[in-house]
Structures are given as structure tokens and as C-alpha cells.
Amino acid sequence: MVTTQRKAVALISGGLDSLLAAKAVMEQGVHVEGINFYTGFCVEGHTHAIRKKDKAKPKRNNALWVAEQLGIKLHIVDVIEEYKDIVINPSHGYGQHMNPCLDCKGFMVKKAHQWIEENDFDFIITGEVIGQRPMSQRKDTMPVIARESGAGDLLVRPLCAQHLPPTLPEQEGWLDREQLFDFSGRTRKPQMALAEQYGFEDYAQPAGGCCFLTDAHYSKKIADLWASRGERRYELDDIMLLKVGRHIRPKKHFKLIIGREEGENNFLSGYHKMFATIKTTSHAGPLTLIDGDVNDEDIELAARISARYSQGRTAEKVEVEFTNKQGVSKLIEVVPMPVSQLDEAWQV
Amino acid sequence: MSHYTLDAKRLMCPMPVIRTQDKVAELNVGDTLEVICTDPGALNDIPAWCRINGHEVISSSEDKGDVVITVKVGDA
Ligand code: SF4
């Protein structure tokens, strides 16, 4: 009897669970390829590459690393535009911070489902574990993902399959349910044991989740961005800039993004056509972007704050160059703002 | 066999990889694609992507902040 080799696509986040889930299915003779969705919020690269001090450490993209460990192809899909709606209007709301995990997982599985239909694959694998995450990985929410994504019984979660109703690949005998797993809860021990059994080392173990939206500080900066604009929207540049520099909002209508070191200053300088900038000239100091429309009084305030973060912070006067978006510059002299006047509430 | 270039400057990883992937998908086996980026992370990520997907990096260099990687399209 000739049996066709079944094909599955595995959602690869770069963490251990998706690595193990894909491996468990490969062990059963299924052809597996990986898919990774880039939302703009993923904890990959960026900031590590921006900061000069981090450049010495080789950074890797964990999803690519996982695919290489597994010896499978990886398709990386840019979903930045479509994902905005998930972040801005999640129908199931947010988790602890700005993380719309349930909508996010549903969206990714839906995209994977479209992908298998277009590419003639048979089913979808995720590394979800029942009870592991408070929002998306609960007994009552896991069926929501299967249903709302449209994937239904083509969605296999190998790490906790034995706790869930049999999926089509199990019913059809493409997968042996007995060789799938019954992990549950927040413990990581079974995953670590399985990793050892498969011979995986040096895998990534993201703490909070797979993206910046689970980070309290980052979420606060998004909330500030929306509040100041009076509407909930963002562009890729906005969310990239939220990962860089010191963010200070001295007045409601403008925010300063101040580079913390050379790498960040270089990165920020790439935005000189989109933002007015301030650079200290009499002393070594940061590059500051001004987000918002400013008048002369605001510019002076911005310059004093920037000067506070320069080598001239204790000098009587610091000279700075202000350049508007059109590239027109002027030099101004200001008194660096004393720390005592830097309002805590300005820190975003 | 043709040679192409791709400007991926100012994009942060993994965007240069995604642009490379999407461009390579349009090319033929044996074509070469020169990718120019500014994120040094591409020096790791593009070769890793090539190894996984059966393409070959035929040269890579870094010059004054520009990273240039040339990829030869494989038949995988
Ligand atoms: S942590 Fe981020 S990427 Fe992961 S499911 Fe939640 S929202 Fe999606």
C-alpha cells in the first residue's frame, strides 16, 4: 500500500514549545515546514542590534535558529499591517498588558490555515500547552482559537493533545495520539525533559511571552502614544521607536526621544526627516527627536532637557543645534535642566 | 542567469530577511541577489535563512555601516 506523506505547517515563535511540538510531529514521519509571523512587536533583533554595546554579542533570530535545529524550511510572513487591527481592536480584550493574546493566536492560526490551503498542506501545529498562559492557553479558550481561526480539527497541539478532543490527523491515523503528549499547566519540567530527550540545548525561553506587548513598560508607552494622538493607531516606525531611547513627555503635545548611547543616536538620526531634532554642540551629548509640533518656548524646554543628558549637564550653559523637519537649523544656548526640575511624571 | 539588487537599508531584522525571501521567490535557480542593509543582524540572519531554505551566500561584507550580502538562488 502506498501511503502519501502528510504535510504540516508548524507555527514557530522561536521558543521551546514550538520547537518541541514540531519535532514531535516530525518524529511520526510527517513532512513539516515552519511559519513565523512578524507583527512588528516580536522580541527579535532590533534593539539588540541598535545598542552599540550589544553588538559584540552575536544575536540570532530564534525562529530561524529553531528551524535550523529541526532541519525544516521556515516561511516568515510580514503581517505588520493586518496585525494592527488585532492590537487596536481585540474582540477578546487584552491580557495583563497590551497583549491581545487570544485574538493574536486566532489570527496566526487563521493565517496558517490560509497558508495550508494555498500550499496544499494537511494540517497545522502549534506549541500551545493547556493551562500555560492565563489568556490564550486555557481549557475554555483553546477551542475558541480552533473555531474562530477556521482551522477547526486541523489544528493539532502535540504537547497537550491528549487533553483535547482527537483532531482530524489523529482520527485519520496520520498521527498516533498515543505518541503525542499530555502536558498541562505552568510547569516547564516536561518540556525540559523532552528537549533533553530530543537532544536540544541552548534554546530560548522567553519569560513573559513572545512579544513586547506583554511588557509593562512598553505597553505604557503605547498607551501614552495613543492618548497623546487622541486616537488608537500606529505605524511601524512608531513601534520601533518605542523600543529605543529615553521617552520624556514634558507637555501633552510633544514627546522627546533621547538616545542613550551612540548606537541609539545613530539609529535615531535616521529619522531626521520625520522629526525635528536637537543635538548638543558645545558638549558631547545625545541626539533627541521631538515628536509633536513645537513653538520657541517648547524648543527651549526640549533643549534644556536634552542638555541635562549631555556631558555639559553641570555646565552653566550648553549650546545645542535645533533642526526642523525641513532641515533648517539654528543654534541656541540654554541652561541644562537641574534634575530636581525634571518631573517624574514626564517619564513615559 | 541574472543578477539583481535589493535595497533593505534602514530595515531592522527580520525585515531584510523577509524582503530577501520574497524577492528570491520571484527569481530562478542560479540567479544572484545582492542585498544591501544597515542592520548588522542581517549578517547572521540572511545566511541562516539561506542554509535552511537551500540557497547559498556567495559573499558578505560590511563597509561603513552598510552590510552587503550576495545570495545565489538554490533549487530547494
Ligand atoms: S505574547 Fe504577543 S505574540 Fe504571543 S500570543 Fe500574546 S500577543 Fe501574540
PDB file of N, CA and C in Angstrom, chain A residues 224-322:
ATOM      1  N   ASP A 224       0.501  55.819  26.062  1.00  0.00           N
ATOM      2  CA  ASP A 224       0.842  57.250  26.010  1.00  0.00           C
ATOM      3  C   ASP A 224       0.744  57.785  24.583  1.00  0.00           C
ATOM      4  N   LEU A 225       1.232  56.982  23.646  1.00  0.00           N
ATOM      5  CA  LEU A 225       1.202  57.392  22.235  1.00  0.00           C
ATOM      6  C   LEU A 225      -0.239  57.624  21.780  1.00  0.00           C
ATOM      7  N   TRP A 226      -1.091  56.707  22.122  1.00  0.00           N
ATOM      8  CA  TRP A 226      -2.495  56.803  21.721  1.00  0.00           C
ATOM      9  C   TRP A 226      -3.193  57.963  22.414  1.00  0.00           C
ATOM     10  N   ALA A 227      -2.915  58.118  23.694  1.00  0.00           N
ATOM     11  CA  ALA A 227      -3.558  59.192  24.452  1.00  0.00           C
ATOM     12  C   ALA A 227      -3.159  60.542  23.860  1.00  0.00           C
ATOM     13  N   SER A 228      -1.881  60.696  23.517  1.00  0.00           N
ATOM     14  CA  SER A 228      -1.425  61.989  23.022  1.00  0.00           C
ATOM     15  C   SER A 228      -1.969  62.274  21.625  1.00  0.00           C
ATOM     16  N   ARG A 229      -2.182  61.246  20.852  1.00  0.00           N
ATOM     17  CA  ARG A 229      -2.701  61.457  19.500  1.00  0.00           C
ATOM     18  C   ARG A 229      -4.218  61.583  19.479  1.00  0.00           C
ATOM     19  N   GLY A 230      -4.825  61.144  20.568  1.00  0.00           N
ATOM     20  CA  GLY A 230      -6.283  61.176  20.614  1.00  0.00           C
ATOM     21  C   GLY A 230      -6.906  60.098  19.755  1.00  0.00           C
ATOM     22  N   GLU A 231      -6.109  59.160  19.277  1.00  0.00           N
ATOM     23  CA  GLU A 231      -6.679  58.026  18.536  1.00  0.00           C
ATOM     24  C   GLU A 231      -5.748  56.830  18.655  1.00  0.00           C
ATOM     25  N   ARG A 232      -6.358  55.663  18.526  1.00  0.00           N
ATOM     26  CA  ARG A 232      -5.596  54.436  18.653  1.00  0.00           C
ATOM     27  C   ARG A 232      -5.127  54.001  17.274  1.00  0.00           C
ATOM     28  N   ARG A 233      -3.913  54.376  16.947  1.00  0.00           N
ATOM     29  CA  ARG A 233      -3.331  53.874  15.701  1.00  0.00           C
ATOM     30  C   ARG A 233      -1.818  53.931  15.830  1.00  0.00           C
ATOM     31  N   TYR A 234      -1.126  53.210  14.963  1.00  0.00           N
ATOM     32  CA  TYR A 234       0.336  53.271  14.974  1.00  0.00           C
ATOM     33  C   TYR A 234       0.878  52.884  13.611  1.00  0.00           C
ATOM     34  N   GLU A 235       2.101  53.315  13.347  1.00  0.00           N
ATOM     35  CA  GLU A 235       2.853  52.885  12.169  1.00  0.00           C
ATOM     36  C   GLU A 235       4.040  52.076  12.666  1.00  0.00           C
ATOM     37  N   LEU A 236       4.656  51.334  11.757  1.00  0.00           N
ATOM     38  CA  LEU A 236       5.809  50.522  12.160  1.00  0.00           C
ATOM     39  C   LEU A 236       6.900  51.382  12.802  1.00  0.00           C
ATOM     40  N   ASP A 237       7.140  52.580  12.224  1.00  0.00           N
ATOM     41  CA  ASP A 237       8.167  53.445  12.796  1.00  0.00           C
ATOM     42  C   ASP A 237       7.849  53.796  14.252  1.00  0.00           C
ATOM     43  N   ASP A 238       6.569  54.017  14.551  1.00  0.00           N
ATOM     44  CA  ASP A 238       6.192  54.341  15.935  1.00  0.00           C
ATOM     45  C   ASP A 238       6.602  53.232  16.884  1.00  0.00           C
ATOM     46  N   ILE A 239       6.273  52.000  16.514  1.00  0.00           N
ATOM     47  CA  ILE A 239       6.508  50.909  17.466  1.00  0.00           C
ATOM     48  C   ILE A 239       7.988  50.539  17.538  1.00  0.00           C
ATOM     49  N   MET A 240       8.732  50.841  16.462  1.00  0.00           N
ATOM     50  CA  MET A 240      10.179  50.649  16.532  1.00  0.00           C
ATOM     51  C   MET A 240      10.780  51.671  17.491  1.00  0.00           C
ATOM     52  N   LEU A 241      10.324  52.915  17.354  1.00  0.00           N
ATOM     53  CA  LEU A 241      10.888  53.984  18.182  1.00  0.00           C
ATOM     54  C   LEU A 241      10.553  53.799  19.664  1.00  0.00           C
ATOM     55  N   LEU A 242       9.463  53.102  19.944  1.00  0.00           N
ATOM     56  CA  LEU A 242       9.127  52.864  21.356  1.00  0.00           C
ATOM     57  C   LEU A 242      10.144  51.929  22.018  1.00  0.00           C
ATOM     58  N   LYS A 243      10.941  51.252  21.202  1.00  0.00           N
ATOM     59  CA  LYS A 243      11.930  50.333  21.769  1.00  0.00           C
ATOM     60  C   LYS A 243      13.278  51.008  21.997  1.00  0.00           C
ATOM     61  N   VAL A 244      13.381  52.268  21.546  1.00  0.00           N
ATOM     62  CA  VAL A 244      14.687  52.928  21.563  1.00  0.00           C
ATOM     63  C   VAL A 244      14.671  54.197  22.404  1.00  0.00           C
ATOM     64  N   GLY A 245      15.724  54.430  23.154  1.00  0.00           N
ATOM     65  CA  GLY A 245      15.926  55.712  23.835  1.00  0.00           C
ATOM     66  C   GLY A 245      15.065  55.912  25.061  1.00  0.00           C
ATOM     67  N   ARG A 246      15.249  57.113  25.616  1.00  0.00           N
ATOM     68  CA  ARG A 246      14.522  57.545  26.799  1.00  0.00           C
ATOM     69  C   ARG A 246      13.343  58.351  26.280  1.00  0.00           C
ATOM     70  N   HIS A 247      12.152  58.073  26.759  1.00  0.00           N
ATOM     71  CA  HIS A 247      10.977  58.802  26.274  1.00  0.00           C
ATOM     72  C   HIS A 247      10.471  59.740  27.367  1.00  0.00           C
ATOM     73  N   ILE A 248      10.434  61.025  27.040  1.00  0.00           N
ATOM     74  CA  ILE A 248      10.022  62.023  28.026  1.00  0.00           C
ATOM     75  C   ILE A 248       8.969  62.934  27.394  1.00  0.00           C
ATOM     76  N   ARG A 249       7.857  63.088  28.093  1.00  0.00           N
ATOM     77  CA  ARG A 249       6.797  63.975  27.578  1.00  0.00           C
ATOM     78  C   ARG A 249       6.618  65.147  28.542  1.00  0.00           C
ATOM     79  N   PRO A 250       7.304  66.262  28.256  1.00  0.00           N
ATOM     80  CA  PRO A 250       7.222  67.392  29.180  1.00  0.00           C
ATOM     81  C   PRO A 250       5.911  68.163  29.041  1.00  0.00           C
ATOM     82  N   LYS A 251       5.276  68.061  27.876  1.00  0.00           N
ATOM     83  CA  LYS A 251       3.966  68.693  27.676  1.00  0.00           C
ATOM     84  C   LYS A 251       3.111  67.728  26.875  1.00  0.00           C
ATOM     85  N   LYS A 252       1.828  67.934  26.989  1.00  0.00           N
ATOM     86  CA  LYS A 252       0.910  66.995  26.361  1.00  0.00           C
ATOM     87  C   LYS A 252       1.148  66.866  24.853  1.00  0.00           C
ATOM     88  N   HIS A 253       1.531  67.971  24.204  1.00  0.00           N
ATOM     89  CA  HIS A 253       1.593  67.963  22.747  1.00  0.00           C
ATOM     90  C   HIS A 253       2.951  67.580  22.152  1.00  0.00           C
ATOM     91  N   PHE A 254       3.936  67.317  22.985  1.00  0.00           N
ATOM     92  CA  PHE A 254       5.168  66.795  22.382  1.00  0.00           C
ATOM     93  C   PHE A 254       5.937  65.868  23.316  1.00  0.00           C
ATOM     94  N   LYS A 255       6.669  64.976  22.679  1.00  0.00           N
ATOM     95  CA  LYS A 255       7.460  63.987  23.408  1.00  0.00           C
ATOM     96  C   LYS A 255       8.885  64.031  22.884  1.00  0.00           C
ATOM     97  N   LEU A 256       9.841  63.776  23.768  1.00  0.00           N
ATOM     98  CA  LEU A 256      11.239  63.711  23.345  1.00  0.00           C
ATOM     99  C   LEU A 256      11.698  62.260  23.375  1.00  0.00           C
ATOM    100  N   ILE A 257      12.449  61.885  22.356  1.00  0.00           N
ATOM    101  CA  ILE A 257      13.078  60.566  22.357  1.00  0.00           C
ATOM    102  C   ILE A 257      14.578  60.827  22.364  1.00  0.00           C
ATOM    103  N   ILE A 258      15.210  60.497  23.468  1.00  0.00           N
ATOM    104  CA  ILE A 258      16.612  60.866  23.685  1.00  0.00           C
ATOM    105  C   ILE A 258      17.490  59.619  23.621  1.00  0.00           C
ATOM    106  N   GLY A 259      18.449  59.616  22.723  1.00  0.00           N
ATOM    107  CA  GLY A 259      19.357  58.472  22.577  1.00  0.00           C
ATOM    108  C   GLY A 259      20.153  58.249  23.862  1.00  0.00           C
ATOM    109  N   ARG A 260      20.350  56.990  24.226  1.00  0.00           N
ATOM    110  CA  ARG A 260      21.089  56.697  25.455  1.00  0.00           C
ATOM    111  C   ARG A 260      22.544  56.366  25.198  1.00  0.00           C
ATOM    112  N   GLU A 261      22.873  56.056  23.991  1.00  0.00           N
ATOM    113  CA  GLU A 261      24.266  55.822  23.638  1.00  0.00           C
ATOM    114  C   GLU A 261      24.420  55.905  22.128  1.00  0.00           C
ATOM    115  N   GLU A 262      25.666  55.735  21.670  1.00  0.00           N
ATOM    116  CA  GLU A 262      25.990  56.028  20.285  1.00  0.00           C
ATOM    117  C   GLU A 262      25.126  55.252  19.282  1.00  0.00           C
ATOM    118  N   GLY A 263      24.942  53.974  19.571  1.00  0.00           N
ATOM    119  CA  GLY A 263      24.156  53.152  18.653  1.00  0.00           C
ATOM    120  C   GLY A 263      22.742  53.694  18.504  1.00  0.00           C
ATOM    121  N   GLU A 264      22.151  54.081  19.627  1.00  0.00           N
ATOM    122  CA  GLU A 264      20.791  54.631  19.574  1.00  0.00           C
ATOM    123  C   GLU A 264      20.780  55.983  18.861  1.00  0.00           C
ATOM    124  N   ASN A 265      21.808  56.807  19.119  1.00  0.00           N
ATOM    125  CA  ASN A 265      21.883  58.107  18.433  1.00  0.00           C
ATOM    126  C   ASN A 265      21.935  57.920  16.923  1.00  0.00           C
ATOM    127  N   ASN A 266      22.731  56.949  16.479  1.00  0.00           N
ATOM    128  CA  ASN A 266      22.821  56.686  15.043  1.00  0.00           C
ATOM    129  C   ASN A 266      21.487  56.238  14.489  1.00  0.00           C
ATOM    130  N   PHE A 267      20.839  55.359  15.230  1.00  0.00           N
ATOM    131  CA  PHE A 267      19.543  54.860  14.785  1.00  0.00           C
ATOM    132  C   PHE A 267      18.539  56.010  14.683  1.00  0.00           C
ATOM    133  N   LEU A 268      18.506  56.835  15.723  1.00  0.00           N
ATOM    134  CA  LEU A 268      17.554  57.955  15.744  1.00  0.00           C
ATOM    135  C   LEU A 268      17.852  58.955  14.637  1.00  0.00           C
ATOM    136  N   SER A 269      19.132  59.124  14.294  1.00  0.00           N
ATOM    137  CA  SER A 269      19.473  60.121  13.271  1.00  0.00           C
ATOM    138  C   SER A 269      18.861  59.746  11.917  1.00  0.00           C
ATOM    139  N   GLY A 270      18.555  58.471  11.738  1.00  0.00           N
ATOM    140  CA  GLY A 270      17.891  58.037  10.509  1.00  0.00           C
ATOM    141  C   GLY A 270      16.483  58.611  10.364  1.00  0.00           C
ATOM    142  N   TYR A 271      15.959  59.197  11.427  1.00  0.00           N
ATOM    143  CA  TYR A 271      14.593  59.737  11.413  1.00  0.00           C
ATOM    144  C   TYR A 271      14.556  61.263  11.264  1.00  0.00           C
ATOM    145  N   HIS A 272      15.703  61.862  10.845  1.00  0.00           N
ATOM    146  CA  HIS A 272      15.757  63.332  10.865  1.00  0.00           C
ATOM    147  C   HIS A 272      14.785  63.995   9.890  1.00  0.00           C
ATOM    148  N   LYS A 273      14.277  63.234   8.927  1.00  0.00           N
ATOM    149  CA  LYS A 273      13.309  63.871   8.013  1.00  0.00           C
ATOM    150  C   LYS A 273      11.888  63.825   8.571  1.00  0.00           C
ATOM    151  N   MET A 274      11.681  62.955   9.545  1.00  0.00           N
ATOM    152  CA  MET A 274      10.324  62.812  10.097  1.00  0.00           C
ATOM    153  C   MET A 274      10.117  63.620  11.380  1.00  0.00           C
ATOM    154  N   PHE A 275      11.223  63.968  12.024  1.00  0.00           N
ATOM    155  CA  PHE A 275      11.123  64.660  13.312  1.00  0.00           C
ATOM    156  C   PHE A 275      12.098  65.838  13.355  1.00  0.00           C
ATOM    157  N   ALA A 276      11.746  66.860  14.136  1.00  0.00           N
ATOM    158  CA  ALA A 276      12.736  67.880  14.456  1.00  0.00           C
ATOM    159  C   ALA A 276      13.736  67.235  15.417  1.00  0.00           C
ATOM    160  N   THR A 277      14.978  67.723  15.412  1.00  0.00           N
ATOM    161  CA  THR A 277      15.998  67.108  16.272  1.00  0.00           C
ATOM    162  C   THR A 277      16.739  68.164  17.083  1.00  0.00           C
ATOM    163  N   ILE A 278      17.339  67.699  18.151  1.00  0.00           N
ATOM    164  CA  ILE A 278      18.225  68.549  18.957  1.00  0.00           C
ATOM    165  C   ILE A 278      19.517  67.785  19.194  1.00  0.00           C
ATOM    166  N   LYS A 279      20.628  68.472  18.974  1.00  0.00           N
ATOM    167  CA  LYS A 279      21.929  67.844  19.213  1.00  0.00           C
ATOM    168  C   LYS A 279      22.781  68.843  19.980  1.00  0.00           C
ATOM    169  N   THR A 280      23.378  68.411  21.079  1.00  0.00           N
ATOM    170  CA  THR A 280      24.242  69.350  21.799  1.00  0.00           C
ATOM    171  C   THR A 280      25.521  69.551  20.997  1.00  0.00           C
ATOM    172  N   THR A 281      25.981  70.782  20.895  1.00  0.00           N
ATOM    173  CA  THR A 281      27.178  71.067  20.085  1.00  0.00           C
ATOM    174  C   THR A 281      28.368  71.477  20.949  1.00  0.00           C
ATOM    175  N   SER A 282      28.116  72.139  22.080  1.00  0.00           N
ATOM    176  CA  SER A 282      29.241  72.572  22.916  1.00  0.00           C
ATOM    177  C   SER A 282      29.814  71.403  23.718  1.00  0.00           C
ATOM    178  N   HIS A 283      29.030  70.387  23.927  1.00  0.00           N
ATOM    179  CA  HIS A 283      29.451  69.216  24.705  1.00  0.00           C
ATOM    180  C   HIS A 283      28.979  67.949  23.986  1.00  0.00           C
ATOM    181  N   ALA A 284      29.650  66.834  24.277  1.00  0.00           N
ATOM    182  CA  ALA A 284      29.168  65.565  23.735  1.00  0.00           C
ATOM    183  C   ALA A 284      27.805  65.289  24.364  1.00  0.00           C
ATOM    184  N   GLY A 285      26.889  64.781  23.572  1.00  0.00           N
ATOM    185  CA  GLY A 285      25.561  64.557  24.142  1.00  0.00           C
ATOM    186  C   GLY A 285      24.684  63.769  23.202  1.00  0.00           C
ATOM    187  N   PRO A 286      23.476  63.527  23.637  1.00  0.00           N
ATOM    188  CA  PRO A 286      22.586  62.658  22.873  1.00  0.00           C
ATOM    189  C   PRO A 286      21.969  63.352  21.666  1.00  0.00           C
ATOM    190  N   LEU A 287      21.404  62.565  20.795  1.00  0.00           N
ATOM    191  CA  LEU A 287      20.532  63.095  19.761  1.00  0.00           C
ATOM    192  C   LEU A 287      19.106  62.929  20.287  1.00  0.00           C
ATOM    193  N   THR A 288      18.327  63.986  20.143  1.00  0.00           N
ATOM    194  CA  THR A 288      16.947  63.952  20.629  1.00  0.00           C
ATOM    195  C   THR A 288      15.991  64.166  19.458  1.00  0.00           C
ATOM    196  N   LEU A 289      14.973  63.347  19.359  1.00  0.00           N
ATOM    197  CA  LEU A 289      13.914  63.580  18.382  1.00  0.00           C
ATOM    198  C   LEU A 289      12.754  64.256  19.106  1.00  0.00           C
ATOM    199  N   ILE A 290      12.102  65.169  18.432  1.00  0.00           N
ATOM    200  CA  ILE A 290      10.919  65.811  19.018  1.00  0.00           C
ATOM    201  C   ILE A 290       9.700  65.321  18.254  1.00  0.00           C
ATOM    202  N   ASP A 291       8.826  64.629  18.956  1.00  0.00           N
ATOM    203  CA  ASP A 291       7.613  64.099  18.341  1.00  0.00           C
ATOM    204  C   ASP A 291       6.459  65.023  18.709  1.00  0.00           C
ATOM    205  N   GLY A 292       6.007  65.822  17.757  1.00  0.00           N
ATOM    206  CA  GLY A 292       4.934  66.785  18.026  1.00  0.00           C
ATOM    207  C   GLY A 292       5.346  68.144  17.485  1.00  0.00           C
ATOM    208  N   ASP A 293       4.372  69.049  17.337  1.00  0.00           N
ATOM    209  CA  ASP A 293       4.691  70.385  16.827  1.00  0.00           C
ATOM    210  C   ASP A 293       5.052  71.301  17.979  1.00  0.00           C
ATOM    211  N   VAL A 294       6.166  71.995  17.822  1.00  0.00           N
ATOM    212  CA  VAL A 294       6.671  72.795  18.945  1.00  0.00           C
ATOM    213  C   VAL A 294       6.858  74.258  18.562  1.00  0.00           C
ATOM    214  N   ASN A 295       6.685  75.144  19.551  1.00  0.00           N
ATOM    215  CA  ASN A 295       6.988  76.573  19.355  1.00  0.00           C
ATOM    216  C   ASN A 295       8.331  76.887  20.026  1.00  0.00           C
ATOM    217  N   ASP A 296       8.746  78.145  19.999  1.00  0.00           N
ATOM    218  CA  ASP A 296      10.070  78.510  20.524  1.00  0.00           C
ATOM    219  C   ASP A 296      10.238  78.152  22.000  1.00  0.00           C
ATOM    220  N   GLU A 297       9.167  78.368  22.737  1.00  0.00           N
ATOM    221  CA  GLU A 297       9.219  78.063  24.170  1.00  0.00           C
ATOM    222  C   GLU A 297       9.414  76.556  24.396  1.00  0.00           C
ATOM    223  N   ASP A 298       8.694  75.759  23.595  1.00  0.00           N
ATOM    224  CA  ASP A 298       8.830  74.292  23.705  1.00  0.00           C
ATOM    225  C   ASP A 298      10.247  73.858  23.334  1.00  0.00           C
ATOM    226  N   ILE A 299      10.791  74.501  22.296  1.00  0.00           N
ATOM    227  CA  ILE A 299      12.135  74.124  21.841  1.00  0.00           C
ATOM    228  C   ILE A 299      13.141  74.386  22.961  1.00  0.00           C
ATOM    229  N   GLU A 300      12.983  75.501  23.627  1.00  0.00           N
ATOM    230  CA  GLU A 300      13.891  75.815  24.731  1.00  0.00           C
ATOM    231  C   GLU A 300      13.788  74.752  25.832  1.00  0.00           C
ATOM    232  N   LEU A 301      12.559  74.392  26.148  1.00  0.00           N
ATOM    233  CA  LEU A 301      12.360  73.368  27.180  1.00  0.00           C
ATOM    234  C   LEU A 301      12.998  72.046  26.744  1.00  0.00           C
ATOM    235  N   ALA A 302      12.757  71.679  25.498  1.00  0.00           N
ATOM    236  CA  ALA A 302      13.320  70.427  24.965  1.00  0.00           C
ATOM    237  C   ALA A 302      14.848  70.467  25.006  1.00  0.00           C
ATOM    238  N   ALA A 303      15.405  71.634  24.653  1.00  0.00           N
ATOM    239  CA  ALA A 303      16.860  71.782  24.630  1.00  0.00           C
ATOM    240  C   ALA A 303      17.432  71.664  26.038  1.00  0.00           C
ATOM    241  N   ARG A 304      16.737  72.227  27.006  1.00  0.00           N
ATOM    242  CA  ARG A 304      17.232  72.162  28.393  1.00  0.00           C
ATOM    243  C   ARG A 304      17.225  70.723  28.898  1.00  0.00           C
ATOM    244  N   ILE A 305      16.189  69.989  28.517  1.00  0.00           N
ATOM    245  CA  ILE A 305      16.119  68.583  28.940  1.00  0.00           C
ATOM    246  C   ILE A 305      17.224  67.770  28.260  1.00  0.00           C
ATOM    247  N   SER A 306      17.398  67.986  26.953  1.00  0.00           N
ATOM    248  CA  SER A 306      18.462  67.265  26.231  1.00  0.00           C
ATOM    249  C   SER A 306      19.821  67.560  26.844  1.00  0.00           C
ATOM    250  N   ALA A 307      20.043  68.833  27.158  1.00  0.00           N
ATOM    251  CA  ALA A 307      21.339  69.252  27.716  1.00  0.00           C
ATOM    252  C   ALA A 307      21.603  68.547  29.044  1.00  0.00           C
ATOM    253  N   ARG A 308      20.542  68.283  29.752  1.00  0.00           N
ATOM    254  CA  ARG A 308      20.652  67.587  31.029  1.00  0.00           C
ATOM    255  C   ARG A 308      21.283  66.185  30.848  1.00  0.00           C
ATOM    256  N   TYR A 309      21.081  65.603  29.662  1.00  0.00           N
ATOM    257  CA  TYR A 309      21.629  64.270  29.406  1.00  0.00           C
ATOM    258  C   TYR A 309      22.952  64.330  28.638  1.00  0.00           C
ATOM    259  N   SER A 310      23.537  65.537  28.528  1.00  0.00           N
ATOM    260  CA  SER A 310      24.827  65.660  27.827  1.00  0.00           C
ATOM    261  C   SER A 310      25.962  65.736  28.841  1.00  0.00           C
ATOM    262  N   GLN A 311      27.185  65.769  28.315  1.00  0.00           N
ATOM    263  CA  GLN A 311      28.356  65.921  29.181  1.00  0.00           C
ATOM    264  C   GLN A 311      28.336  67.279  29.886  1.00  0.00           C
ATOM    265  N   GLY A 312      27.562  68.187  29.347  1.00  0.00           N
ATOM    266  CA  GLY A 312      27.514  69.534  29.929  1.00  0.00           C
ATOM    267  C   GLY A 312      26.420  69.698  30.970  1.00  0.00           C
ATOM    268  N   ARG A 313      25.971  68.609  31.541  1.00  0.00           N
ATOM    269  CA  ARG A 313      24.813  68.696  32.450  1.00  0.00           C
ATOM    270  C   ARG A 313      25.028  69.645  33.629  1.00  0.00           C
ATOM    271  N   THR A 314      26.298  69.799  34.047  1.00  0.00           N
ATOM    272  CA  THR A 314      26.548  70.703  35.181  1.00  0.00           C
ATOM    273  C   THR A 314      27.102  72.061  34.717  1.00  0.00           C
ATOM    274  N   ALA A 315      27.277  72.212  33.398  1.00  0.00           N
ATOM    275  CA  ALA A 315      27.804  73.482  32.888  1.00  0.00           C
ATOM    276  C   ALA A 315      26.762  74.586  33.061  1.00  0.00           C
ATOM    277  N   GLU A 316      27.234  75.816  33.012  1.00  0.00           N
ATOM    278  CA  GLU A 316      26.296  76.933  33.152  1.00  0.00           C
ATOM    279  C   GLU A 316      25.401  77.040  31.923  1.00  0.00           C
ATOM    280  N   LYS A 317      26.052  76.886  30.778  1.00  0.00           N
ATOM    281  CA  LYS A 317      25.307  76.976  29.514  1.00  0.00           C
ATOM    282  C   LYS A 317      25.741  75.857  28.582  1.00  0.00           C
ATOM    283  N   VAL A 318      24.806  75.405  27.807  1.00  0.00           N
ATOM    284  CA  VAL A 318      25.118  74.398  26.794  1.00  0.00           C
ATOM    285  C   VAL A 318      24.553  74.892  25.468  1.00  0.00           C
ATOM    286  N   GLU A 319      25.328  74.734  24.415  1.00  0.00           N
ATOM    287  CA  GLU A 319      24.831  75.137  23.101  1.00  0.00           C
ATOM    288  C   GLU A 319      24.271  73.917  22.383  1.00  0.00           C
ATOM    289  N   VAL A 320      23.114  74.077  21.795  1.00  0.00           N
ATOM    290  CA  VAL A 320      22.520  72.960  21.047  1.00  0.00           C
ATOM    291  C   VAL A 320      22.114  73.435  19.659  1.00  0.00           C
ATOM    292  N   GLU A 321      22.039  72.487  18.753  1.00  0.00           N
ATOM    293  CA  GLU A 321      21.570  72.784  17.401  1.00  0.00           C
ATOM    294  C   GLU A 321      20.179  72.185  17.252  1.00  0.00           C
ATOM    295  N   PHE A 322      19.234  73.052  16.960  1.00  0.00           N
ATOM    296  CA  PHE A 322      17.869  72.585  16.703  1.00  0.00           C
ATOM    297  C   PHE A 322      17.682  72.543  15.192  1.00  0.00           C
TER     298      PHE A 322
END
